[in-house]
């Protein structure tokens, strides 16, 4: 739930920055973030995470069972994938662009957080 709350907060920030258009549908929110920040898409995961979120918040179920006892591997890995998506989204919000932000987030791996494409460590600041 916490990772989804972070995603929702990032979405709200993106709306306030006018980088994405507001919508009430959670699936559309995620899609608008992908589009607005040119992040890599994984449509099947997005559909799954919206379903998990809706069941959890409306029925107190996680993957058709009690929260904390995920019945499937995709449900078990969903919070981990959301965390990695958030880790790419958060630096993208203020405009930071690098290979890490553009990397795929739905697999476990190691990605280097390198300099931005503009050669600065953060937009508007020089690397030291």
Short mmCIF file of N, CA and C in Angstrom, two decimals:
data_model
loop_
_atom_site.label_atom_id
_atom_site.label_comp_id
_atom_site.label_asym_id
_atom_site.label_seq_id
_atom_site.Cartn_x
_atom_site.Cartn_y
_atom_site.Cartn_z
N UNK A 1 0.82 -1.19 0.00
CA UNK A 1 0.00 0.00 0.00
C UNK A 1 0.87 1.25 0.00
N UNK A 2 1.96 1.24 0.75
CA UNK A 2 2.82 2.42 0.86
C UNK A 2 3.40 2.78 -0.50
N UNK A 3 3.85 1.80 -1.25
CA UNK A 3 4.42 2.09 -2.57
C UNK A 3 3.37 2.70 -3.50
N UNK A 4 2.13 2.24 -3.38
CA UNK A 4 1.08 2.82 -4.21
C UNK A 4 0.78 4.25 -3.77
N UNK A 5 0.87 4.51 -2.46
CA UNK A 5 0.67 5.87 -1.96
C UNK A 5 1.74 6.81 -2.50
N UNK A 6 2.98 6.33 -2.58
CA UNK A 6 4.06 7.14 -3.15
C UNK A 6 3.77 7.42 -4.63
N UNK A 7 3.32 6.39 -5.36
CA UNK A 7 2.96 6.57 -6.77
C UNK A 7 1.85 7.61 -6.91
N UNK A 8 0.85 7.53 -6.06
CA UNK A 8 -0.25 8.50 -6.09
C UNK A 8 0.25 9.92 -5.79
N UNK A 9 1.17 10.03 -4.83
CA UNK A 9 1.73 11.35 -4.50
C UNK A 9 2.55 11.90 -5.68
N UNK A 10 3.29 11.02 -6.34
CA UNK A 10 4.05 11.44 -7.53
C UNK A 10 3.09 11.91 -8.62
N UNK A 11 1.99 11.18 -8.78
CA UNK A 11 0.99 11.58 -9.77
C UNK A 11 0.44 12.97 -9.43
N UNK A 12 0.08 13.18 -8.17
CA UNK A 12 -0.47 14.47 -7.76
C UNK A 12 0.55 15.58 -8.02
N UNK A 13 1.81 15.33 -7.74
CA UNK A 13 2.87 16.30 -8.00
C UNK A 13 2.95 16.59 -9.50
N UNK A 14 2.90 15.55 -10.32
CA UNK A 14 2.95 15.71 -11.77
C UNK A 14 1.78 16.56 -12.27
N UNK A 15 0.61 16.37 -11.68
CA UNK A 15 -0.57 17.18 -12.05
C UNK A 15 -0.33 18.64 -11.66
N UNK A 16 0.17 18.85 -10.44
CA UNK A 16 0.42 20.22 -9.98
C UNK A 16 1.49 20.91 -10.82
N UNK A 17 2.46 20.15 -11.31
CA UNK A 17 3.49 20.70 -12.20
C UNK A 17 2.98 20.88 -13.63
N UNK A 18 1.77 20.39 -13.87
CA UNK A 18 1.13 20.43 -15.19
C UNK A 18 1.89 19.60 -16.23
N UNK A 19 2.48 18.51 -15.76
CA UNK A 19 3.17 17.58 -16.66
C UNK A 19 2.22 16.50 -17.17
N UNK A 20 1.13 16.27 -16.43
CA UNK A 20 0.10 15.30 -16.84
C UNK A 20 -1.27 15.92 -16.56
N UNK A 21 -2.28 15.40 -17.26
CA UNK A 21 -3.64 15.87 -17.04
C UNK A 21 -4.30 15.07 -15.93
N UNK A 22 -5.14 15.71 -15.13
CA UNK A 22 -5.82 14.99 -14.04
C UNK A 22 -6.84 13.99 -14.56
N UNK A 23 -6.94 12.87 -13.86
CA UNK A 23 -7.93 11.85 -14.15
C UNK A 23 -8.26 11.11 -12.86
N UNK A 24 -9.44 10.55 -12.77
CA UNK A 24 -9.83 9.79 -11.59
C UNK A 24 -9.49 8.31 -11.71
N UNK A 25 -9.38 7.79 -12.92
CA UNK A 25 -9.11 6.37 -13.13
C UNK A 25 -7.64 6.06 -12.83
N UNK A 26 -7.41 5.11 -11.94
CA UNK A 26 -6.04 4.80 -11.53
C UNK A 26 -5.20 4.25 -12.68
N UNK A 27 -5.78 3.45 -13.54
CA UNK A 27 -5.03 2.92 -14.69
C UNK A 27 -4.59 4.07 -15.60
N UNK A 28 -5.44 5.05 -15.77
CA UNK A 28 -5.09 6.21 -16.59
C UNK A 28 -4.03 7.07 -15.92
N UNK A 29 -4.03 7.12 -14.60
CA UNK A 29 -3.01 7.88 -13.88
C UNK A 29 -1.62 7.31 -14.16
N UNK A 30 -1.49 6.01 -14.04
CA UNK A 30 -0.20 5.38 -14.28
C UNK A 30 0.22 5.59 -15.73
N UNK A 31 -0.69 5.39 -16.64
CA UNK A 31 -0.39 5.56 -18.06
C UNK A 31 0.04 7.00 -18.35
N UNK A 32 -0.61 7.97 -17.71
CA UNK A 32 -0.25 9.37 -17.95
C UNK A 32 1.16 9.67 -17.42
N UNK A 33 1.55 9.01 -16.33
CA UNK A 33 2.91 9.19 -15.83
C UNK A 33 3.93 8.63 -16.80
N UNK A 34 3.65 7.45 -17.36
CA UNK A 34 4.55 6.86 -18.36
C UNK A 34 4.72 7.82 -19.53
N UNK A 35 3.60 8.33 -20.00
CA UNK A 35 3.62 9.22 -21.16
C UNK A 35 4.28 10.56 -20.83
N UNK A 36 3.90 11.13 -19.71
CA UNK A 36 4.42 12.45 -19.35
C UNK A 36 5.91 12.48 -19.09
N UNK A 37 6.46 11.36 -18.61
CA UNK A 37 7.87 11.32 -18.27
C UNK A 37 8.67 10.34 -19.12
N UNK A 38 8.04 9.85 -20.17
CA UNK A 38 8.71 8.95 -21.11
C UNK A 38 9.36 7.76 -20.40
N UNK A 39 8.63 7.18 -19.46
CA UNK A 39 9.11 6.00 -18.74
C UNK A 39 8.73 4.74 -19.50
N UNK A 40 9.48 3.69 -19.28
CA UNK A 40 9.17 2.43 -19.95
C UNK A 40 7.86 1.86 -19.43
N UNK A 41 7.06 1.33 -20.33
CA UNK A 41 5.73 0.83 -20.00
C UNK A 41 5.73 -0.68 -19.80
N UNK A 42 4.82 -1.12 -18.95
CA UNK A 42 4.55 -2.54 -18.77
C UNK A 42 3.04 -2.65 -18.52
N UNK A 43 2.24 -2.65 -19.59
CA UNK A 43 0.77 -2.60 -19.45
C UNK A 43 0.18 -3.73 -18.61
N UNK A 44 0.71 -4.93 -18.72
CA UNK A 44 0.13 -6.04 -17.95
C UNK A 44 0.36 -5.83 -16.46
N UNK A 45 1.52 -5.31 -16.08
CA UNK A 45 1.76 -5.03 -14.67
C UNK A 45 0.83 -3.94 -14.17
N UNK A 46 0.64 -2.91 -14.96
CA UNK A 46 -0.21 -1.80 -14.53
C UNK A 46 -1.64 -2.27 -14.30
N UNK A 47 -2.13 -3.10 -15.18
CA UNK A 47 -3.49 -3.65 -15.01
C UNK A 47 -3.56 -4.46 -13.72
N UNK A 48 -2.53 -5.27 -13.47
CA UNK A 48 -2.50 -6.11 -12.28
C UNK A 48 -2.44 -5.26 -11.01
N UNK A 49 -1.57 -4.24 -10.98
CA UNK A 49 -1.40 -3.46 -9.76
C UNK A 49 -2.65 -2.64 -9.45
N UNK A 50 -3.34 -2.16 -10.46
CA UNK A 50 -4.59 -1.44 -10.23
C UNK A 50 -5.63 -2.39 -9.65
N UNK A 51 -5.70 -3.61 -10.15
CA UNK A 51 -6.63 -4.60 -9.62
C UNK A 51 -6.29 -4.95 -8.16
N UNK A 52 -4.99 -5.16 -7.89
CA UNK A 52 -4.57 -5.46 -6.51
C UNK A 52 -4.93 -4.30 -5.58
N UNK A 53 -4.67 -3.09 -6.02
CA UNK A 53 -4.97 -1.91 -5.22
C UNK A 53 -6.47 -1.79 -4.94
N UNK A 54 -7.29 -1.97 -5.98
CA UNK A 54 -8.73 -1.85 -5.81
C UNK A 54 -9.27 -2.91 -4.85
N UNK A 55 -8.82 -4.15 -5.01
CA UNK A 55 -9.26 -5.22 -4.11
C UNK A 55 -8.82 -4.95 -2.68
N UNK A 56 -7.61 -4.43 -2.51
CA UNK A 56 -7.12 -4.16 -1.16
C UNK A 56 -7.92 -3.05 -0.49
N UNK A 57 -8.13 -1.95 -1.20
CA UNK A 57 -8.80 -0.81 -0.59
C UNK A 57 -10.31 -0.97 -0.47
N UNK A 58 -10.91 -1.75 -1.37
CA UNK A 58 -12.37 -1.89 -1.34
C UNK A 58 -12.84 -3.18 -0.66
N UNK A 59 -12.01 -4.21 -0.68
CA UNK A 59 -12.44 -5.51 -0.14
C UNK A 59 -11.51 -6.04 0.95
N UNK A 60 -10.42 -5.34 1.23
CA UNK A 60 -9.40 -5.80 2.18
C UNK A 60 -8.83 -7.16 1.77
N UNK A 61 -8.65 -7.34 0.46
CA UNK A 61 -8.07 -8.57 -0.08
C UNK A 61 -6.81 -8.24 -0.86
N UNK A 62 -5.85 -9.16 -0.82
CA UNK A 62 -4.65 -9.04 -1.65
C UNK A 62 -4.51 -10.33 -2.42
N UNK A 63 -4.67 -10.24 -3.72
CA UNK A 63 -4.59 -11.41 -4.59
C UNK A 63 -5.60 -12.48 -4.14
N UNK A 64 -6.82 -12.03 -3.87
CA UNK A 64 -7.95 -12.88 -3.48
C UNK A 64 -7.77 -13.56 -2.13
N UNK A 65 -6.87 -13.04 -1.32
CA UNK A 65 -6.64 -13.62 0.00
C UNK A 65 -6.35 -12.54 1.02
N UNK A 66 -5.93 -12.99 2.17
CA UNK A 66 -5.61 -12.08 3.26
C UNK A 66 -4.34 -11.30 2.93
N UNK A 67 -4.30 -9.99 3.20
CA UNK A 67 -3.08 -9.22 2.96
C UNK A 67 -1.90 -9.83 3.71
N UNK A 68 -0.77 -9.86 3.05
CA UNK A 68 0.43 -10.45 3.63
C UNK A 68 0.63 -11.91 3.26
N UNK A 69 -0.37 -12.49 2.61
CA UNK A 69 -0.29 -13.90 2.21
C UNK A 69 -0.60 -13.99 0.72
N UNK A 70 0.25 -13.36 -0.10
CA UNK A 70 0.03 -13.35 -1.55
C UNK A 70 0.01 -14.77 -2.09
N UNK A 71 -0.96 -15.06 -2.92
CA UNK A 71 -1.14 -16.40 -3.46
C UNK A 71 -0.34 -16.63 -4.74
N UNK A 72 0.15 -15.57 -5.36
CA UNK A 72 0.86 -15.73 -6.63
C UNK A 72 2.17 -14.95 -6.61
N UNK A 73 3.11 -15.37 -7.43
CA UNK A 73 4.38 -14.65 -7.54
C UNK A 73 4.18 -13.21 -8.04
N UNK A 74 3.33 -12.99 -9.06
CA UNK A 74 3.13 -11.60 -9.49
C UNK A 74 2.64 -10.68 -8.35
N UNK A 75 1.75 -11.18 -7.49
CA UNK A 75 1.26 -10.37 -6.37
C UNK A 75 2.36 -10.15 -5.33
N UNK A 76 3.21 -11.16 -5.16
CA UNK A 76 4.32 -11.04 -4.22
C UNK A 76 5.30 -9.96 -4.70
N UNK A 77 5.59 -9.93 -5.99
CA UNK A 77 6.56 -9.00 -6.54
C UNK A 77 5.99 -7.61 -6.84
N UNK A 78 4.68 -7.45 -6.83
CA UNK A 78 4.06 -6.16 -7.19
C UNK A 78 4.60 -4.98 -6.37
N UNK A 79 4.69 -5.08 -5.04
CA UNK A 79 5.22 -3.94 -4.28
C UNK A 79 6.69 -3.63 -4.63
N UNK A 80 7.46 -4.67 -4.92
CA UNK A 80 8.86 -4.46 -5.28
C UNK A 80 8.97 -3.74 -6.62
N UNK A 81 8.13 -4.13 -7.58
CA UNK A 81 8.12 -3.47 -8.88
C UNK A 81 7.65 -2.02 -8.75
N UNK A 82 6.64 -1.79 -7.91
CA UNK A 82 6.17 -0.42 -7.68
C UNK A 82 7.28 0.44 -7.09
N UNK A 83 8.04 -0.11 -6.16
CA UNK A 83 9.13 0.64 -5.57
C UNK A 83 10.15 1.04 -6.64
N UNK A 84 10.48 0.10 -7.51
CA UNK A 84 11.45 0.42 -8.57
C UNK A 84 10.88 1.43 -9.57
N UNK A 85 9.58 1.36 -9.84
CA UNK A 85 8.95 2.37 -10.69
C UNK A 85 9.04 3.74 -10.03
N UNK A 86 8.72 3.81 -8.74
CA UNK A 86 8.81 5.07 -8.01
C UNK A 86 10.24 5.62 -8.00
N UNK A 87 11.22 4.73 -7.91
CA UNK A 87 12.62 5.16 -7.90
C UNK A 87 13.01 5.81 -9.22
N UNK A 88 12.33 5.49 -10.29
CA UNK A 88 12.59 6.14 -11.57
C UNK A 88 11.74 7.39 -11.74
N UNK A 89 10.54 7.34 -11.20
CA UNK A 89 9.61 8.45 -11.35
C UNK A 89 10.03 9.67 -10.54
N UNK A 90 10.49 9.47 -9.33
CA UNK A 90 10.82 10.59 -8.45
C UNK A 90 11.89 11.51 -9.05
N UNK A 91 13.01 11.00 -9.58
CA UNK A 91 13.95 11.93 -10.21
C UNK A 91 13.43 12.50 -11.53
N UNK A 92 12.50 11.81 -12.18
CA UNK A 92 11.95 12.32 -13.44
C UNK A 92 11.04 13.53 -13.19
N UNK A 93 10.40 13.60 -12.04
CA UNK A 93 9.47 14.70 -11.74
C UNK A 93 10.10 16.08 -11.93
N UNK A 94 11.29 16.34 -11.39
CA UNK A 94 11.89 17.67 -11.59
C UNK A 94 12.65 17.80 -12.91
N UNK A 95 12.63 16.76 -13.74
CA UNK A 95 13.25 16.87 -15.05
C UNK A 95 14.58 16.16 -15.21
N UNK A 96 14.97 15.36 -14.25
CA UNK A 96 16.24 14.64 -14.35
C UNK A 96 16.10 13.52 -15.37
N UNK A 97 16.96 13.51 -16.37
CA UNK A 97 16.90 12.48 -17.41
C UNK A 97 18.25 11.78 -17.50
N UNK A 98 18.25 10.48 -17.33
CA UNK A 98 19.44 9.67 -17.53
C UNK A 98 19.01 8.24 -17.87
N UNK A 99 19.98 7.37 -18.08
CA UNK A 99 19.67 6.00 -18.46
C UNK A 99 18.92 5.26 -17.35
N UNK A 100 19.22 5.59 -16.10
CA UNK A 100 18.54 4.94 -14.98
C UNK A 100 17.04 5.23 -15.02
N UNK A 101 16.67 6.48 -15.19
CA UNK A 101 15.25 6.87 -15.23
C UNK A 101 14.54 6.14 -16.36
N UNK A 102 15.22 5.91 -17.47
CA UNK A 102 14.63 5.25 -18.64
C UNK A 102 14.73 3.72 -18.59
N UNK A 103 15.40 3.17 -17.58
CA UNK A 103 15.60 1.72 -17.53
C UNK A 103 14.31 1.00 -17.15
N UNK A 104 14.26 -0.30 -17.49
CA UNK A 104 13.06 -1.07 -17.13
C UNK A 104 13.07 -1.33 -15.62
N UNK A 105 11.92 -1.23 -15.03
CA UNK A 105 11.77 -1.26 -13.59
C UNK A 105 11.06 -2.52 -13.09
N UNK A 106 10.62 -3.38 -13.97
CA UNK A 106 9.82 -4.53 -13.57
C UNK A 106 10.65 -5.81 -13.43
N UNK A 107 11.95 -5.68 -13.38
CA UNK A 107 12.78 -6.85 -13.11
C UNK A 107 13.80 -6.49 -12.05
N UNK A 108 14.26 -7.51 -11.38
CA UNK A 108 15.27 -7.29 -10.35
C UNK A 108 16.62 -7.22 -11.05
N UNK A 109 17.33 -6.17 -10.80
CA UNK A 109 18.63 -5.98 -11.42
C UNK A 109 19.33 -4.79 -10.81
N UNK A 110 20.49 -4.51 -11.32
CA UNK A 110 21.28 -3.40 -10.83
C UNK A 110 21.42 -2.37 -11.95
N UNK A 111 21.06 -1.15 -11.66
CA UNK A 111 21.16 -0.07 -12.62
C UNK A 111 21.91 1.08 -11.97
N UNK A 112 22.84 1.64 -12.69
CA UNK A 112 23.66 2.74 -12.18
C UNK A 112 22.90 4.05 -12.35
N UNK A 113 22.89 4.85 -11.29
CA UNK A 113 22.29 6.17 -11.37
C UNK A 113 23.38 7.12 -11.81
N UNK A 114 23.42 7.42 -13.09
CA UNK A 114 24.51 8.20 -13.68
C UNK A 114 24.10 9.66 -13.88
N UNK A 115 25.02 10.43 -14.46
CA UNK A 115 24.75 11.84 -14.74
C UNK A 115 23.58 11.98 -15.70
N UNK A 116 22.94 13.14 -15.65
CA UNK A 116 21.86 13.40 -16.58
C UNK A 116 22.42 13.55 -17.98
N UNK A 117 21.55 13.46 -18.96
CA UNK A 117 21.97 13.58 -20.37
C UNK A 117 22.57 14.96 -20.65
N UNK A 118 22.20 15.96 -19.86
CA UNK A 118 22.73 17.30 -20.07
C UNK A 118 24.12 17.47 -19.48
N UNK A 119 24.60 16.44 -18.75
CA UNK A 119 25.93 16.50 -18.15
C UNK A 119 25.94 17.09 -16.76
N UNK A 120 24.79 17.43 -16.23
CA UNK A 120 24.71 17.96 -14.88
C UNK A 120 24.14 16.89 -13.97
N UNK A 121 24.45 17.00 -12.70
CA UNK A 121 23.95 16.03 -11.74
C UNK A 121 22.47 16.28 -11.43
N UNK A 122 22.03 17.49 -11.66
CA UNK A 122 20.63 17.84 -11.47
C UNK A 122 20.36 19.05 -12.34
N UNK A 123 19.20 19.12 -12.97
CA UNK A 123 18.94 20.26 -13.86
C UNK A 123 19.22 21.60 -13.16
N UNK A 124 20.01 22.43 -13.79
CA UNK A 124 20.31 23.74 -13.23
C UNK A 124 21.53 23.77 -12.33
N UNK A 125 22.10 22.60 -12.01
CA UNK A 125 23.28 22.55 -11.15
C UNK A 125 24.42 21.87 -11.90
N UNK A 126 25.62 22.33 -11.64
CA UNK A 126 26.79 21.72 -12.26
C UNK A 126 27.31 20.58 -11.37
N UNK A 127 27.87 19.56 -11.99
CA UNK A 127 28.50 18.46 -11.24
C UNK A 127 29.75 19.00 -10.55
N UNK A 128 30.02 18.49 -9.40
CA UNK A 128 31.24 18.90 -8.65
C UNK A 128 32.13 17.70 -8.49
#
